[in-house]
Short mmCIF file of N, CA, C and O in Angstrom, two decimals:
data_model
loop_
_atom_site.label_atom_id
_atom_site.label_comp_id
_atom_site.label_asym_id
_atom_site.label_seq_id
_atom_site.Cartn_x
_atom_site.Cartn_y
_atom_site.Cartn_z
N UNK A 1 0.66 -1.12 -0.10
CA UNK A 1 -0.18 -0.25 0.20
C UNK A 1 1.21 1.40 -0.04
O UNK A 1 2.14 1.14 1.07
N UNK A 2 0.50 2.19 -0.96
CA UNK A 2 1.27 3.09 -1.06
C UNK A 2 1.08 4.07 0.14
O UNK A 2 -0.04 4.72 0.95
N UNK A 3 1.95 4.72 0.76
CA UNK A 3 1.97 5.71 1.29
C UNK A 3 1.01 7.10 1.57
O UNK A 3 0.09 7.00 2.13
N UNK A 4 1.34 7.29 0.31
CA UNK A 4 0.16 8.16 -0.09
C UNK A 4 -1.13 7.89 -0.44
O UNK A 4 -2.36 8.69 -0.08
N UNK A 5 -1.12 6.86 -0.68
CA UNK A 5 -2.81 6.03 -0.75
C UNK A 5 -3.29 6.07 0.67
O UNK A 5 -4.52 6.72 1.08
N UNK A 6 -2.67 5.55 1.64
CA UNK A 6 -2.93 5.68 3.15
C UNK A 6 -3.41 6.95 3.33
O UNK A 6 -4.27 7.14 4.11
N UNK A 7 -2.34 7.66 2.99
CA UNK A 7 -2.46 9.40 3.80
C UNK A 7 -3.63 9.56 3.51
O UNK A 7 -4.47 10.74 3.46
N UNK A 8 -4.06 9.33 2.32
CA UNK A 8 -5.60 9.96 1.49
C UNK A 8 -6.77 9.18 2.21
O UNK A 8 -7.87 9.29 1.18
N UNK A 9 -6.52 8.26 2.67
CA UNK A 9 -7.81 7.25 3.13
C UNK A 9 -7.92 6.61 2.19
O UNK A 9 -9.30 5.51 2.34
N UNK A 10 -7.19 5.93 1.31
CA UNK A 10 -7.69 4.86 0.18
C UNK A 10 -7.07 3.66 0.62
O UNK A 10 -5.84 3.27 0.81
N UNK A 11 -8.05 2.54 0.91
CA UNK A 11 -7.73 1.46 1.42
C UNK A 11 -6.91 0.46 0.62
O UNK A 11 -7.45 0.70 -1.44
N UNK A 12 -6.73 -0.91 0.59
CA UNK A 12 -6.17 -1.71 -0.19
C UNK A 12 -7.00 -2.60 0.17
O UNK A 12 -7.51 -3.11 1.38
N UNK A 13 -7.25 -3.84 -1.01
CA UNK A 13 -7.93 -4.61 -0.76
C UNK A 13 -7.34 -5.74 -1.24
O UNK A 13 -7.22 -6.28 -2.16
N UNK A 14 -6.93 -6.60 -0.21
CA UNK A 14 -6.02 -7.62 -0.71
C UNK A 14 -6.95 -9.08 -0.83
O UNK A 14 -6.08 -9.95 -1.82
N UNK A 15 -8.10 -9.20 -0.89
CA UNK A 15 -8.94 -10.37 -1.36
C UNK A 15 -9.42 -9.73 -2.26
O UNK A 15 -10.34 -10.76 -2.87
N UNK A 16 -8.92 -8.97 -3.40
CA UNK A 16 -9.83 -8.53 -4.55
C UNK A 16 -10.84 -8.00 -4.49
O UNK A 16 -11.80 -7.31 -3.60
N UNK A 17 -12.18 -8.69 -5.24
CA UNK A 17 -13.56 -8.41 -5.14
C UNK A 17 -14.28 -9.01 -3.83
O UNK A 17 -15.62 -8.65 -4.15
N UNK A 18 -13.54 -9.62 -3.06
CA UNK A 18 -14.34 -10.33 -2.03
C UNK A 18 -15.15 -9.03 -1.26
O UNK A 18 -14.48 -8.37 -0.74
N UNK A 19 -16.13 -9.67 -0.64
CA UNK A 19 -16.84 -8.77 0.25
C UNK A 19 -17.13 -7.45 0.49
O UNK A 19 -17.24 -6.91 1.11
N UNK A 20 -17.56 -6.98 -1.05
CA UNK A 20 -17.76 -5.61 -1.34
C UNK A 20 -19.04 -5.20 -0.93
O UNK A 20 -19.92 -5.90 -1.21
N UNK A 21 -18.92 -3.71 -0.49
CA UNK A 21 -20.23 -3.32 -0.31
C UNK A 21 -20.60 -1.92 -1.38
O UNK A 21 -21.55 -1.89 -1.52
N UNK A 22 -19.50 -1.89 -2.17
CA UNK A 22 -19.60 -0.70 -3.18
C UNK A 22 -18.74 -1.16 -4.23
O UNK A 22 -17.84 -1.84 -4.41
N UNK A 23 -19.41 -1.31 -5.34
CA UNK A 23 -18.42 -1.32 -6.63
C UNK A 23 -19.53 -0.68 -7.78
O UNK A 23 -20.63 -0.93 -7.93
N UNK A 24 -18.77 0.30 -8.00
CA UNK A 24 -19.11 1.25 -9.59
C UNK A 24 -18.19 2.02 -10.40
O UNK A 24 -17.06 1.98 -10.13
N UNK A 25 -18.68 2.36 -11.19
CA UNK A 25 -17.88 2.77 -12.14
C UNK A 25 -18.38 3.86 -12.55
O UNK A 25 -19.09 4.25 -14.02
N UNK A 26 -17.96 5.29 -12.46
CA UNK A 26 -17.92 6.38 -13.25
C UNK A 26 -16.51 6.60 -14.99
O UNK A 26 -15.63 5.52 -14.44
N UNK A 27 -16.82 7.17 -15.72
CA UNK A 27 -15.95 7.40 -16.71
C UNK A 27 -15.19 8.70 -16.28
O UNK A 27 -15.65 9.74 -16.60
N UNK A 28 -14.04 8.17 -17.00
CA UNK A 28 -12.87 9.55 -16.81
C UNK A 28 -12.73 10.05 -18.09
O UNK A 28 -11.60 8.67 -18.79
N UNK A 29 -12.43 10.90 -18.73
CA UNK A 29 -11.70 11.58 -19.88
C UNK A 29 -10.55 12.95 -19.51
O UNK A 29 -11.58 13.72 -18.61
N UNK A 30 -9.57 12.44 -20.06
CA UNK A 30 -8.72 13.58 -19.67
C UNK A 30 -8.21 14.17 -21.16
O UNK A 30 -7.93 13.62 -22.08
N UNK A 31 -8.58 15.80 -21.42
CA UNK A 31 -8.21 16.50 -22.29
C UNK A 31 -7.06 17.32 -22.21
O UNK A 31 -7.30 18.11 -21.20
N UNK A 32 -6.09 17.55 -23.18
CA UNK A 32 -4.77 18.40 -22.57
C UNK A 32 -5.15 19.01 -24.20
O UNK A 32 -4.66 18.57 -24.99
N UNK A 33 -5.09 20.14 -24.15
CA UNK A 33 -5.13 21.00 -25.32
C UNK A 33 -6.00 20.43 -26.57
O UNK A 33 -5.46 20.51 -27.82
N UNK A 34 -6.81 20.23 -26.11
CA UNK A 34 -8.16 19.48 -27.19
C UNK A 34 -8.20 18.04 -27.66
O UNK A 34 -8.80 17.57 -28.32
N UNK A 35 -6.51 17.42 -26.98
CA UNK A 35 -6.37 15.81 -27.48
C UNK A 35 -6.71 15.11 -26.32
O UNK A 35 -6.18 15.24 -25.13
N UNK A 36 -7.37 14.02 -26.58
CA UNK A 36 -7.74 13.04 -25.78
C UNK A 36 -6.31 12.32 -24.54
O UNK A 36 -5.27 12.09 -25.36
N UNK A 37 -5.97 12.35 -23.68
CA UNK A 37 -4.78 11.69 -23.45
C UNK A 37 -5.03 10.22 -22.37
O UNK A 37 -6.16 10.35 -21.92
N UNK A 38 -4.82 9.05 -22.98
CA UNK A 38 -4.68 7.83 -22.45
C UNK A 38 -4.60 7.65 -20.82
O UNK A 38 -3.61 8.29 -20.33
N UNK A 39 -5.70 6.88 -20.40
CA UNK A 39 -5.29 6.71 -18.87
C UNK A 39 -5.11 5.35 -18.98
O UNK A 39 -5.95 4.05 -19.40
N UNK A 40 -3.77 5.13 -18.49
CA UNK A 40 -3.21 3.55 -18.40
C UNK A 40 -4.15 2.45 -17.61
O UNK A 40 -4.64 2.74 -16.43
N UNK A 41 -4.16 1.34 -17.84
CA UNK A 41 -4.83 0.62 -17.50
C UNK A 41 -4.00 -0.02 -16.31
O UNK A 41 -2.49 0.19 -16.30
N UNK A 42 -4.69 -0.92 -15.35
CA UNK A 42 -3.99 -1.45 -14.15
C UNK A 42 -3.42 -0.35 -13.13
O UNK A 42 -2.53 -0.41 -12.25
N UNK A 43 -3.90 0.83 -13.06
CA UNK A 43 -3.95 1.85 -12.21
C UNK A 43 -3.96 1.48 -10.87
O UNK A 43 -5.51 1.22 -10.75
N UNK A 44 -3.22 1.83 -10.05
CA UNK A 44 -3.79 1.11 -8.21
C UNK A 44 -3.89 -0.13 -8.16
O UNK A 44 -4.40 -0.82 -7.09
N UNK A 45 -3.44 -1.12 -8.98
CA UNK A 45 -3.33 -2.37 -9.20
C UNK A 45 -1.53 -3.16 -8.85
O UNK A 45 -0.90 -2.68 -9.77
N UNK A 46 -1.28 -4.09 -7.88
CA UNK A 46 0.10 -4.32 -7.50
C UNK A 46 -0.21 -5.53 -7.17
O UNK A 46 -1.16 -6.32 -7.39
N UNK A 47 0.85 -5.98 -7.17
CA UNK A 47 1.10 -8.01 -6.66
C UNK A 47 0.01 -8.16 -5.50
O UNK A 47 -0.61 -9.22 -5.33
N UNK A 48 0.46 -7.50 -4.71
CA UNK A 48 -0.24 -7.48 -2.99
C UNK A 48 -1.68 -6.75 -2.64
O UNK A 48 -2.00 -7.04 -1.84
N UNK A 49 -1.84 -5.70 -3.73
CA UNK A 49 -3.14 -4.99 -2.99
C UNK A 49 -3.67 -4.32 -4.77
O UNK A 49 -3.35 -4.20 -5.67
N UNK A 50 -5.27 -4.13 -4.59
CA UNK A 50 -6.31 -3.47 -5.40
C UNK A 50 -6.76 -2.67 -4.63
O UNK A 50 -7.25 -2.62 -3.76
N UNK A 51 -6.32 -1.45 -5.09
CA UNK A 51 -6.63 0.14 -4.33
C UNK A 51 -8.32 0.00 -4.66
O UNK A 51 -9.12 -0.53 -5.75
N UNK A 52 -8.72 1.15 -3.82
CA UNK A 52 -10.53 0.90 -3.95
C UNK A 52 -10.65 1.60 -5.07
O UNK A 52 -11.75 1.44 -5.33
N UNK A 53 -9.65 2.45 -5.34
CA UNK A 53 -10.03 3.37 -6.69
C UNK A 53 -9.01 2.40 -7.62
O UNK A 53 -7.80 2.96 -7.65
N UNK A 54 -8.97 2.04 -8.78
CA UNK A 54 -8.49 1.48 -9.73
C UNK A 54 -8.92 1.23 -11.10
O UNK A 54 -9.93 1.82 -11.19
N UNK A 55 -7.99 1.19 -12.31
CA UNK A 55 -8.30 0.98 -13.24
C UNK A 55 -7.88 -0.63 -14.19
O UNK A 55 -7.41 -1.22 -13.27
N UNK A 56 -8.74 -1.33 -15.02
CA UNK A 56 -8.50 -2.57 -15.50
C UNK A 56 -8.22 -2.58 -16.40
O UNK A 56 -7.12 -3.24 -17.00
N UNK A 57 -8.17 -1.07 -17.58
CA UNK A 57 -8.10 -1.71 -18.94
C UNK A 57 -8.03 0.33 -19.10
O UNK A 57 -7.97 1.11 -18.36
N UNK A 58 -7.60 0.85 -20.23
CA UNK A 58 -7.50 1.74 -20.74
C UNK A 58 -8.64 2.45 -21.48
O UNK A 58 -8.18 3.59 -22.22
N UNK A 59 -9.98 2.45 -21.25
CA UNK A 59 -10.76 2.84 -21.75
C UNK A 59 -11.37 4.62 -20.61
O UNK A 59 -12.48 4.61 -21.14
N UNK A 60 -10.91 4.25 -19.69
CA UNK A 60 -11.29 5.67 -18.73
C UNK A 60 -12.44 5.09 -17.87
O UNK A 60 -12.72 6.01 -16.95
N UNK A 61 -12.69 3.93 -17.77
CA UNK A 61 -13.32 3.17 -16.59
C UNK A 61 -12.57 3.40 -15.70
O UNK A 61 -11.73 2.52 -15.38
N UNK A 62 -13.08 4.25 -13.99
CA UNK A 62 -12.58 3.80 -13.26
C UNK A 62 -13.68 2.79 -11.94
O UNK A 62 -14.77 2.69 -12.31
N UNK A 63 -12.74 1.80 -11.64
CA UNK A 63 -13.38 1.03 -10.76
C UNK A 63 -13.54 1.53 -9.23
O UNK A 63 -12.20 1.60 -8.74
N UNK A 64 -14.73 1.75 -8.55
CA UNK A 64 -14.73 2.21 -7.50
C UNK A 64 -14.93 0.78 -6.81
O UNK A 64 -16.31 0.55 -6.98
N UNK A 65 -14.20 0.31 -5.67
CA UNK A 65 -14.75 -1.13 -4.93
C UNK A 65 -14.31 -0.94 -3.26
O UNK A 65 -13.09 -0.41 -3.28
N UNK A 66 -15.65 -1.39 -2.54
CA UNK A 66 -14.79 -0.92 -1.22
C UNK A 66 -16.18 -1.82 -0.41
O UNK A 66 -17.00 -2.04 -0.70
N UNK A 67 -14.97 -2.41 0.96
CA UNK A 67 -15.88 -3.02 1.90
C UNK A 67 -16.90 -2.30 2.74
O UNK A 67 -18.32 -2.75 2.71
N UNK A 68 -16.52 -1.22 3.04
CA UNK A 68 -17.46 -0.19 3.50
C UNK A 68 -18.28 0.40 2.62
O UNK A 68 -18.23 0.88 1.62
N UNK A 69 -20.09 0.58 2.84
CA UNK A 69 -20.45 0.89 2.09
C UNK A 69 -21.17 2.24 2.10
O UNK A 69 -21.78 2.76 1.33
N UNK A 70 -20.29 2.72 3.06
CA UNK A 70 -21.00 4.12 3.23
C UNK A 70 -19.61 5.12 3.18
O UNK A 70 -19.59 6.32 3.20
N UNK A 71 -18.83 4.79 2.23
CA UNK A 71 -17.34 5.36 2.36
C UNK A 71 -17.61 6.11 0.92
O UNK A 71 -18.26 5.64 -0.09
N UNK A 72 -17.20 7.80 0.93
CA UNK A 72 -17.26 8.34 -0.04
C UNK A 72 -15.87 8.28 -0.89
O UNK A 72 -15.13 8.49 -0.58
N UNK A 73 -15.89 8.53 -2.21
CA UNK A 73 -14.68 8.52 -2.84
C UNK A 73 -15.05 9.83 -4.05
O UNK A 73 -15.86 10.17 -4.17
N UNK A 74 -13.75 10.47 -4.09
CA UNK A 74 -13.76 11.95 -4.77
C UNK A 74 -12.64 11.81 -5.79
O UNK A 74 -11.87 10.91 -5.98
N UNK A 75 -12.75 12.71 -6.80
CA UNK A 75 -12.17 12.71 -8.16
C UNK A 75 -10.50 13.02 -7.70
O UNK A 75 -9.64 12.00 -8.28
N UNK A 76 -10.14 13.33 -6.76
CA UNK A 76 -8.80 13.40 -6.12
C UNK A 76 -8.33 12.29 -5.77
O UNK A 76 -6.83 11.92 -5.82
N UNK A 77 -9.04 11.32 -5.38
CA UNK A 77 -8.74 10.10 -4.61
C UNK A 77 -8.30 9.21 -5.95
O UNK A 77 -7.15 8.72 -5.89
N UNK A 78 -8.59 9.22 -7.30
CA UNK A 78 -8.17 8.77 -8.16
C UNK A 78 -7.05 9.14 -8.73
O UNK A 78 -5.62 8.47 -8.92
N UNK A 79 -6.45 10.28 -8.69
CA UNK A 79 -5.74 11.35 -8.92
C UNK A 79 -4.21 10.85 -7.64
O UNK A 79 -2.97 10.81 -8.16
N UNK A 80 -4.60 10.61 -6.80
CA UNK A 80 -3.64 9.75 -5.87
C UNK A 80 -2.98 8.56 -6.20
O UNK A 80 -2.02 8.52 -6.01
N UNK A 81 -4.05 8.06 -6.39
CA UNK A 81 -3.47 6.58 -6.94
C UNK A 81 -2.88 6.82 -8.27
O UNK A 81 -2.05 5.96 -8.46
N UNK A 82 -3.39 7.74 -9.15
CA UNK A 82 -2.64 7.38 -10.72
C UNK A 82 -0.94 8.05 -10.23
O UNK A 82 -0.36 8.05 -10.81
N UNK A 83 -0.98 8.89 -8.93
CA UNK A 83 0.20 9.75 -8.79
C UNK A 83 0.63 10.51 -9.98
O UNK A 83 2.03 11.12 -9.82
N UNK A 84 -0.49 11.47 -10.18
CA UNK A 84 -0.46 12.29 -11.03
C UNK A 84 -1.27 13.59 -10.34
O UNK A 84 -2.46 13.34 -9.56
N UNK A 85 -1.01 14.86 -10.37
CA UNK A 85 -1.61 15.68 -9.79
C UNK A 85 -2.72 16.35 -10.75
O UNK A 85 -2.56 16.21 -11.67
N UNK A 86 -3.83 16.81 -9.81
CA UNK A 86 -5.12 17.15 -10.39
C UNK A 86 -4.59 18.88 -11.23
O UNK A 86 -4.94 18.55 -12.45
N UNK A 87 -3.97 19.43 -10.34
CA UNK A 87 -3.52 20.70 -11.15
C UNK A 87 -1.99 20.40 -12.11
O UNK A 87 -1.27 19.47 -11.26
N UNK A 88 -1.93 21.01 -12.85
CA UNK A 88 -0.65 20.75 -13.54
C UNK A 88 -0.29 21.95 -14.11
O UNK A 88 -0.77 22.92 -14.62
N UNK A 89 1.51 22.46 -13.66
CA UNK A 89 2.15 23.65 -13.70
C UNK A 89 1.92 24.03 -15.31
O UNK A 89 1.77 23.49 -16.21
N UNK A 90 1.40 24.99 -15.34
CA UNK A 90 0.99 25.91 -16.90
C UNK A 90 -0.11 25.80 -17.30
O UNK A 90 -0.38 26.39 -18.78
N UNK A 91 -1.09 25.15 -16.53
CA UNK A 91 -2.51 24.55 -17.47
C UNK A 91 -3.68 24.87 -16.41
O UNK A 91 -3.09 24.98 -15.19
N UNK A 92 -4.49 25.89 -17.21
CA UNK A 92 -5.79 25.80 -16.35
C UNK A 92 -6.75 24.33 -16.54
O UNK A 92 -6.53 23.99 -17.33
N UNK A 93 -7.18 24.21 -15.49
CA UNK A 93 -8.08 23.08 -15.52
C UNK A 93 -9.57 23.28 -15.28
O UNK A 93 -9.75 24.21 -14.29
N UNK A 94 -10.61 22.45 -15.97
CA UNK A 94 -11.99 22.95 -15.64
C UNK A 94 -12.39 21.29 -15.30
O UNK A 94 -11.68 20.54 -16.46
N UNK A 95 -13.60 20.99 -15.11
CA UNK A 95 -14.28 20.15 -15.21
C UNK A 95 -15.44 20.00 -15.52
O UNK A 95 -16.42 20.61 -15.05
N UNK A 96 -15.93 18.39 -16.27
CA UNK A 96 -17.32 18.66 -17.03
C UNK A 96 -17.84 17.55 -16.18
O UNK A 96 -17.40 16.58 -16.22
N UNK A 97 -18.96 17.41 -15.81
CA UNK A 97 -19.93 16.15 -15.20
C UNK A 97 -21.07 15.86 -15.73
O UNK A 97 -21.76 16.86 -15.61
N UNK A 98 -21.03 15.47 -16.48
CA UNK A 98 -22.27 14.79 -17.28
C UNK A 98 -22.78 15.91 -18.52
O UNK A 98 -23.21 16.19 -18.36
N UNK A 99 -21.34 16.49 -18.94
CA UNK A 99 -21.87 17.44 -20.16
C UNK A 99 -21.92 19.06 -19.44
O UNK A 99 -22.44 19.78 -20.18
N UNK A 100 -21.88 19.18 -18.08
CA UNK A 100 -21.99 20.29 -17.54
C UNK A 100 -21.05 20.87 -16.50
O UNK A 100 -20.45 19.75 -15.88
N UNK A 101 -20.59 21.89 -16.49
CA UNK A 101 -19.11 22.91 -15.64
C UNK A 101 -19.62 22.34 -14.31
O UNK A 101 -20.80 21.99 -13.74
N UNK A 102 -18.65 21.87 -13.90
CA UNK A 102 -18.60 20.94 -12.56
C UNK A 102 -17.76 22.20 -11.81
O UNK A 102 -16.31 22.04 -12.12
N UNK A 103 -17.75 23.02 -10.67
CA UNK A 103 -16.77 23.66 -9.97
C UNK A 103 -16.31 22.96 -8.72
O UNK A 103 -14.93 23.41 -8.17
N UNK A 104 -16.47 21.48 -8.18
CA UNK A 104 -15.74 20.90 -7.30
C UNK A 104 -14.42 20.44 -7.52
O UNK A 104 -13.86 20.65 -6.62
N UNK A 105 -13.71 20.84 -8.51
CA UNK A 105 -12.40 19.90 -9.07
C UNK A 105 -12.60 18.84 -7.70
O UNK A 105 -13.43 17.50 -8.32
N UNK A 106 -11.38 18.59 -7.37
CA UNK A 106 -11.17 17.20 -6.69
C UNK A 106 -12.05 16.87 -5.97
O UNK A 106 -11.94 15.62 -5.31
N UNK A 107 -12.79 18.08 -5.34
CA UNK A 107 -14.06 17.69 -4.43
C UNK A 107 -15.04 16.96 -5.19
O UNK A 107 -16.20 16.30 -4.16
N UNK A 108 -14.88 16.74 -6.06
CA UNK A 108 -16.17 15.65 -6.93
C UNK A 108 -16.33 14.75 -6.33
O UNK A 108 -15.57 14.01 -6.23
N UNK A 109 -17.68 14.38 -5.75
CA UNK A 109 -17.73 12.75 -5.25
C UNK A 109 -18.48 11.93 -6.68
O UNK A 109 -19.12 12.33 -6.94
N UNK A 110 -17.47 10.91 -6.81
CA UNK A 110 -17.69 10.50 -7.72
C UNK A 110 -18.88 9.02 -7.22
O UNK A 110 -19.43 8.67 -5.95
N UNK A 111 -19.94 8.90 -8.51
CA UNK A 111 -21.07 8.06 -8.65
C UNK A 111 -21.19 7.32 -9.73
O UNK A 111 -20.25 7.45 -10.73
N UNK A 112 -21.69 6.08 -9.99
CA UNK A 112 -21.72 5.28 -10.91
C UNK A 112 -22.61 5.95 -11.72
O UNK A 112 -23.31 6.75 -12.08
N UNK A 113 -21.73 5.40 -13.21
CA UNK A 113 -22.23 6.35 -14.60
C UNK A 113 -22.27 7.53 -14.89
O UNK A 113 -22.42 8.32 -15.82
N UNK A 114 -21.38 8.15 -14.00
CA UNK A 114 -20.84 9.86 -14.19
C UNK A 114 -19.84 9.73 -15.64
O UNK A 114 -18.95 8.85 -15.71
N UNK A 115 -19.81 10.80 -16.20
CA UNK A 115 -18.99 11.10 -17.46
C UNK A 115 -18.44 12.12 -16.87
O UNK A 115 -18.91 13.53 -16.45
N UNK A 116 -17.18 12.28 -16.92
CA UNK A 116 -16.26 13.38 -15.76
C UNK A 116 -15.31 13.53 -17.03
O UNK A 116 -14.68 12.55 -17.51
N UNK A 117 -14.98 14.51 -17.12
CA UNK A 117 -14.08 15.23 -18.36
C UNK A 117 -13.10 16.30 -17.03
O UNK A 117 -13.99 17.10 -16.58
N UNK A 118 -11.95 15.81 -17.35
CA UNK A 118 -11.14 16.80 -16.78
C UNK A 118 -10.22 17.29 -18.11
O UNK A 118 -9.67 17.19 -18.75
N UNK A 119 -10.16 18.57 -18.12
CA UNK A 119 -9.81 19.58 -19.38
C UNK A 119 -8.83 20.83 -18.76
O UNK A 119 -9.12 21.15 -17.97
N UNK A 120 -7.71 20.60 -19.79
CA UNK A 120 -6.58 20.99 -19.38
C UNK A 120 -6.36 22.11 -20.53
O UNK A 120 -6.05 21.33 -21.80
N UNK A 121 -6.20 23.28 -20.32
CA UNK A 121 -5.85 24.42 -21.15
C UNK A 121 -4.89 24.92 -20.85
O UNK A 121 -4.42 25.70 -19.90
N UNK A 122 -3.49 24.98 -22.10
CA UNK A 122 -2.51 26.10 -21.78
C UNK A 122 -3.05 27.33 -20.93
O UNK A 122 -3.34 27.92 -21.84
N UNK A 123 -1.91 27.61 -20.24
CA UNK A 123 -2.49 28.77 -19.53
C UNK A 123 -1.30 30.05 -20.21
O UNK A 123 -0.53 29.52 -20.84
N UNK A 124 -2.21 31.18 -20.66
CA UNK A 124 -1.59 32.02 -21.38
C UNK A 124 -0.89 33.10 -20.66
O UNK A 124 -1.50 33.96 -20.17
N UNK A 125 0.40 33.02 -20.34
CA UNK A 125 1.04 33.82 -19.31
C UNK A 125 2.42 34.43 -20.13
O UNK A 125 2.89 33.84 -20.98
#
């Protein structure tokens, strides 16, 4: 389990898909200067751990799985597991949720079937 994952409150499921109370799938698209950026497969999967927030393939489907039924997951949690900052130096960031502007950014609570777009545009300075 990564120290950063633990610090962010993201658990490790050593038994994989056993005993789940939550299992849902938001979809994430990352766009940088108008071009889609690939989200790699197997983010959050290690030999001994499956993070509560992970990917299995490169489609942008996020897998949110937890033993605790009342645990909340936020967009920032995925970026912690991904090991990438939500903010990128030199870029403005905006988020679209199901086609509408979303002001919460990393505090966006994820839910099943959401279409989340994180759009980075080069800052003009």
